[in-house]
Tab-separated table of C-alpha atoms in Angstrom:
chain	number	residue	atom	x	y	z
Q	1	GLY	CA	-10.090	-9.338	14.868
Q	2	ALA	CA	-10.824	-5.894	14.343
Q	3	GLY	CA	-7.864	-5.208	11.991
Q	4	VAL	CA	-5.159	-6.897	10.066
Q	5	SER	CA	-2.691	-8.548	12.431
Q	6	GLN	CA	1.011	-9.209	11.739
Q	7	SER	CA	3.654	-11.118	13.620
Q	8	PRO	CA	6.260	-10.711	14.611
Q	9	SER	CA	6.317	-7.041	14.591
Q	10	ASN	CA	10.236	-7.089	14.522
Q	11	LYS	CA	12.675	-9.617	13.651
Q	12	VAL	CA	16.276	-9.604	13.611
Q	13	THR	CA	18.077	-12.574	11.980
Q	14	GLU	CA	21.429	-13.680	10.675
Q	15	LYS	CA	22.205	-13.907	6.988
Q	16	GLY	CA	21.394	-17.435	5.843
Q	17	LYS	CA	18.579	-18.223	8.317
Q	18	ASP	CA	14.909	-18.674	7.292
Q	19	VAL	CA	12.142	-16.586	8.485
Q	20	GLU	CA	8.494	-16.901	8.564
Q	21	LEU	CA	6.069	-13.888	8.686
Q	22	ARG	CA	2.331	-14.360	9.624
Q	23	CYS	CA	-0.680	-12.479	8.481
Q	24	ASP	CA	-4.063	-12.569	10.140
Q	25	PRO	CA	-6.529	-10.774	7.857
Q	26	ILE	CA	-9.877	-9.253	8.840
Q	27	SER	CA	-12.343	-11.812	9.392
Q	28	GLY	CA	-14.278	-12.638	6.289
Q	29	HIS	CA	-11.849	-10.945	3.759
Q	30	THR	CA	-11.260	-13.176	0.621
Q	31	ALA	CA	-8.333	-11.385	-0.639
Q	32	LEU	CA	-5.063	-10.954	0.938
Q	33	TYR	CA	-1.951	-9.091	-0.302
Q	34	TRP	CA	1.782	-9.000	0.651
Q	35	TYR	CA	3.898	-5.935	-0.013
Q	36	ARG	CA	7.484	-5.097	0.821
Q	37	GLN	CA	8.641	-1.417	1.665
Q	38	SER	CA	12.288	-0.774	1.995
Q	39	LEU	CA	13.529	2.077	4.018
Q	40	GLY	CA	12.172	5.332	2.717
Q	41	GLN	CA	10.943	3.535	-0.568
Q	42	GLY	CA	7.543	2.867	-1.895
Q	43	LEU	CA	5.405	-0.401	-1.831
Q	44	GLU	CA	6.683	-3.178	-3.813
Q	45	PHE	CA	4.075	-5.807	-4.503
Q	46	LEU	CA	4.949	-9.479	-3.809
Q	47	ILE	CA	1.894	-11.734	-4.112
Q	48	TYR	CA	-1.945	-11.865	-3.569
Q	49	PHE	CA	-4.157	-14.528	-2.580
Q	50	GLN	CA	-7.948	-15.079	-3.550
Q	51	GLY	CA	-9.122	-17.639	-1.043
Q	52	ASN	CA	-6.195	-20.047	-0.771
Q	53	SER	CA	-4.986	-19.678	-4.232
Q	54	ALA	CA	-2.431	-17.087	-5.524
Q	55	PRO	CA	-3.536	-15.861	-8.999
Q	56	ASP	CA	-0.699	-13.286	-8.981
Q	57	LYS	CA	2.691	-13.963	-7.357
Q	58	SER	CA	4.633	-12.033	-10.075
Q	59	GLY	CA	6.474	-9.783	-7.388
Q	60	LEU	CA	8.146	-12.626	-5.426
Q	61	PRO	CA	11.879	-11.617	-6.014
Q	62	SER	CA	13.296	-15.063	-6.076
Q	63	ASP	CA	12.583	-18.616	-5.362
Q	64	ARG	CA	13.889	-18.032	-1.947
Q	65	PHE	CA	10.421	-16.462	-1.287
Q	66	SER	CA	7.338	-18.388	-0.839
Q	67	ALA	CA	3.884	-17.727	0.706
Q	68	GLU	CA	0.775	-19.819	1.421
Q	69	ARG	CA	-2.711	-19.287	2.880
Q	70	THR	CA	-4.648	-21.899	4.612
Q	71	GLY	CA	-8.473	-21.948	5.418
Q	72	GLY	CA	-8.803	-18.849	3.510
Q	73	SER	CA	-7.524	-16.887	6.414
Q	74	VAL	CA	-4.096	-16.776	7.857
Q	75	SER	CA	-1.072	-16.480	5.469
Q	76	THR	CA	2.422	-17.037	6.030
Q	77	LEU	CA	5.356	-15.476	3.940
Q	78	THR	CA	8.653	-17.454	4.297
Q	79	ILE	CA	11.894	-16.342	3.249
Q	80	GLN	CA	14.665	-18.923	2.905
Q	81	ARG	CA	18.411	-18.221	3.252
Q	82	THR	CA	17.963	-14.469	4.169
Q	83	GLN	CA	20.160	-12.134	2.535
Q	84	GLN	CA	20.860	-8.370	3.734
Q	85	GLU	CA	18.894	-7.030	0.827
Q	86	ASP	CA	15.812	-8.745	2.187
Q	87	SER	CA	15.668	-6.295	5.021
Q	88	ALA	CA	12.520	-4.413	4.876
Q	89	VAL	CA	9.154	-3.875	6.373
Q	90	TYR	CA	6.726	-6.495	5.072
Q	91	LEU	CA	3.145	-5.177	4.864
Q	92	CYS	CA	0.223	-7.517	4.678
Q	93	ALA	CA	-3.425	-6.145	3.646
Q	94	SER	CA	-6.624	-7.685	3.014
Q	95	SER	CA	-9.918	-6.682	1.189
Q	96	SER	CA	-13.477	-7.839	1.195
Q	97	THR	CA	-14.590	-6.588	-2.294
Q	98	SER	CA	-13.275	-6.621	-5.726
Q	99	VAL	CA	-13.078	-2.937	-6.068
Q	100	GLY	CA	-12.647	-1.796	-2.507
Q	101	GLU	CA	-9.766	-0.611	-0.630
Q	102	LEU	CA	-7.090	-2.720	1.129
Q	103	PHE	CA	-6.819	-2.758	4.974
Q	104	PHE	CA	-3.289	-2.673	5.982
Q	105	GLY	CA	-1.577	-4.304	9.200
Q	106	GLU	CA	1.184	-2.684	11.037
Q	107	GLY	CA	3.887	-4.660	9.049
Q	108	SER	CA	6.862	-6.916	10.189
Q	109	ARG	CA	10.149	-5.218	10.147
Q	110	LEU	CA	12.863	-7.676	9.139
Q	111	THR	CA	16.414	-6.866	9.645
Q	112	VAL	CA	19.080	-9.265	8.284
Q	113	LEU	CA	22.507	-8.899	9.792
X	1	ALA	CA	0.612	-2.274	-17.806
X	2	GLN	CA	-0.809	0.058	-15.081
X	3	SER	CA	1.120	2.539	-13.395
X	4	VAL	CA	0.807	5.677	-11.247
X	5	ALA	CA	3.271	8.607	-10.656
X	6	GLN	CA	3.790	11.043	-8.051
X	7	PRO	CA	6.106	13.630	-9.396
X	8	GLU	CA	6.917	15.338	-6.173
X	9	ASP	CA	9.169	13.486	-3.452
X	10	GLN	CA	8.207	16.156	-0.910
X	11	VAL	CA	5.587	18.860	-0.395
X	12	ASN	CA	6.189	21.727	2.120
X	13	VAL	CA	3.283	23.945	3.234
X	14	ALA	CA	2.616	26.062	5.971
X	15	GLU	CA	-0.268	25.235	8.557
X	16	GLY	CA	-3.516	26.816	7.461
X	17	ASN	CA	-2.405	26.936	3.785
X	18	PRO	CA	-4.010	24.680	0.933
X	19	LEU	CA	-2.327	21.252	0.528
X	20	THR	CA	-2.151	19.524	-2.810
X	21	VAL	CA	-0.573	16.151	-3.630
X	22	LYS	CA	-0.190	15.409	-7.276
X	23	CYS	CA	-0.904	11.906	-8.804
X	24	THR	CA	-1.243	10.891	-12.314
X	25	TYR	CA	-1.994	7.389	-13.639
X	26	SER	CA	-1.587	5.222	-16.750
X	27	VAL	CA	-3.938	2.054	-17.345
X	28	SER	CA	-5.434	0.419	-20.161
X	29	GLY	CA	-9.133	0.101	-18.699
X	30	ASN	CA	-11.150	2.097	-16.352
X	31	PRO	CA	-9.081	3.143	-13.241
X	32	TYR	CA	-10.092	2.463	-9.526
X	33	LEU	CA	-7.881	5.101	-7.584
X	34	PHE	CA	-6.902	5.333	-4.074
X	35	TRP	CA	-4.995	7.641	-1.555
X	36	TYR	CA	-3.421	6.155	1.418
X	37	VAL	CA	-1.334	7.972	4.313
X	38	GLN	CA	1.514	6.491	6.254
X	39	TYR	CA	2.733	7.823	9.573
X	40	PRO	CA	6.143	6.865	10.882
X	41	ASN	CA	6.478	3.313	11.774
X	42	ARG	CA	3.018	2.591	11.059
X	43	GLY	CA	1.040	0.814	8.292
X	44	LEU	CA	-0.834	2.405	5.562
X	45	GLN	CA	-4.402	4.037	6.273
X	46	PHE	CA	-6.986	4.610	3.758
X	47	LEU	CA	-8.111	8.044	2.912
X	48	LEU	CA	-10.368	7.932	-0.087
X	49	LYS	CA	-11.129	6.157	-3.211
X	50	TYR	CA	-12.540	6.812	-6.792
X	51	ILE	CA	-14.427	3.926	-8.244
X	52	THR	CA	-17.275	5.687	-10.377
X	53	GLY	CA	-19.725	8.455	-10.164
X	54	ASP	CA	-18.716	12.219	-9.042
X	55	ASN	CA	-15.299	13.164	-9.975
X	56	LEU	CA	-14.862	15.020	-6.689
X	57	VAL	CA	-14.305	12.375	-3.801
X	58	LYS	CA	-14.325	13.390	-0.248
X	59	GLY	CA	-12.543	11.229	2.395
X	60	SER	CA	-11.157	11.056	5.829
X	61	TYR	CA	-9.561	13.998	7.910
X	62	GLY	CA	-10.934	16.793	5.567
X	63	PHE	CA	-9.221	15.335	2.361
X	64	GLU	CA	-10.557	15.244	-0.963
X	65	ALA	CA	-9.485	14.266	-4.462
X	66	GLU	CA	-10.526	15.130	-8.048
X	67	PHE	CA	-10.726	12.535	-10.797
X	68	ASN	CA	-9.750	14.150	-14.005
X	69	LYS	CA	-10.095	11.526	-16.944
X	70	SER	CA	-8.682	13.802	-19.678
X	71	GLN	CA	-5.570	14.591	-17.714
X	72	THR	CA	-5.352	11.234	-16.013
X	73	SER	CA	-4.867	12.752	-12.776
X	74	PHE	CA	-6.091	12.237	-9.211
X	75	HIS	CA	-4.764	14.819	-7.003
X	76	LEU	CA	-5.110	14.847	-3.328
X	77	LYS	CA	-6.203	18.257	-1.678
X	78	LYS	CA	-6.951	19.744	1.641
X	79	PRO	CA	-8.129	23.389	2.070
X	80	SER	CA	-6.368	24.014	5.361
X	81	ALA	CA	-3.322	21.971	6.299
X	82	LEU	CA	-2.505	20.891	9.980
X	83	VAL	CA	0.874	20.158	11.384
X	84	SER	CA	-0.748	16.701	12.074
X	85	ASP	CA	-1.013	15.920	8.401
X	86	SER	CA	2.873	15.897	8.045
X	87	ALA	CA	3.180	12.180	6.739
X	88	LEU	CA	3.985	9.886	3.647
X	89	TYR	CA	1.246	9.897	1.114
X	90	PHE	CA	0.681	7.122	-1.584
X	91	CYS	CA	-1.465	7.047	-4.604
X	92	ALA	CA	-2.380	3.868	-5.850
X	93	VAL	CA	-4.524	2.364	-9.020
X	94	ARG	CA	-6.072	-0.868	-9.865
X	95	VAL	CA	-7.772	-1.547	-13.214
X	96	SER	CA	-11.360	-2.734	-13.557
X	97	THR	CA	-10.525	-5.557	-15.855
X	98	ASP	CA	-8.510	-7.105	-12.967
X	99	SER	CA	-10.589	-5.763	-10.098
X	100	TRP	CA	-9.386	-8.346	-7.456
X	101	GLY	CA	-5.728	-7.720	-8.515
X	102	LYS	CA	-2.916	-5.925	-7.092
X	103	LEU	CA	-3.020	-2.161	-6.210
X	104	GLN	CA	-0.171	-0.538	-7.847
X	105	PHE	CA	1.464	2.252	-5.637
X	106	GLY	CA	3.278	5.177	-6.543
X	107	ALA	CA	6.631	6.140	-4.939
X	108	GLY	CA	4.972	8.248	-2.342
X	109	THR	CA	5.124	12.037	-1.432
X	110	GLN	CA	6.390	13.383	1.841
X	111	VAL	CA	4.226	16.091	3.324
X	112	VAL	CA	5.761	18.570	5.569
X	113	VAL	CA	3.420	20.915	7.328
X	114	THR	CA	5.304	23.702	9.248
X	115	PRO	CA	3.566	25.665	12.143
């Protein structure tokens, strides 16, 4: 596609449920990044992929968070047993060069009740 | 460890006046520096970057930024602000020794341009 696509755009779930957030990067971009933005806050790095491997997953908050990328393309961020503090906008970005800018999607807004 | 600081939570400016958004960085290698803008309920849009070369970098929507190695700064500037420039601005840094790695973002600066 023309840009980074994320789905769903909005997700409301109950505490304790599992959620999956999807990111479809720009075609041909080898690097893919997940960030989290809480209301009115800055961006918190979660994980990044180079191809299908994740050289840096240091930002994942707990073992309830996991992510995978398949075929060097689509990535899924999974949050198990969601908690209210997981409520945030989850942003995905991709990049085609090692020094270039990241291209961001519109984000997935997660609300945990 | 790399880090970036945006010392101002908010910048207020009248339309037509110069706009400056401050950013300082701390890295152990050569920095790659970026500015992004975020409009309400939207993702981040890339404005400009410094990789190497001229210290003055020009970007989208009339914005520019000056890389100052001695002051470890990369301030964003626009000669004449527009009301439509009101948004949240983020500075980000990546080090050359980990060039594929994450961008470290500042906390963001809210810009408010009044008519």
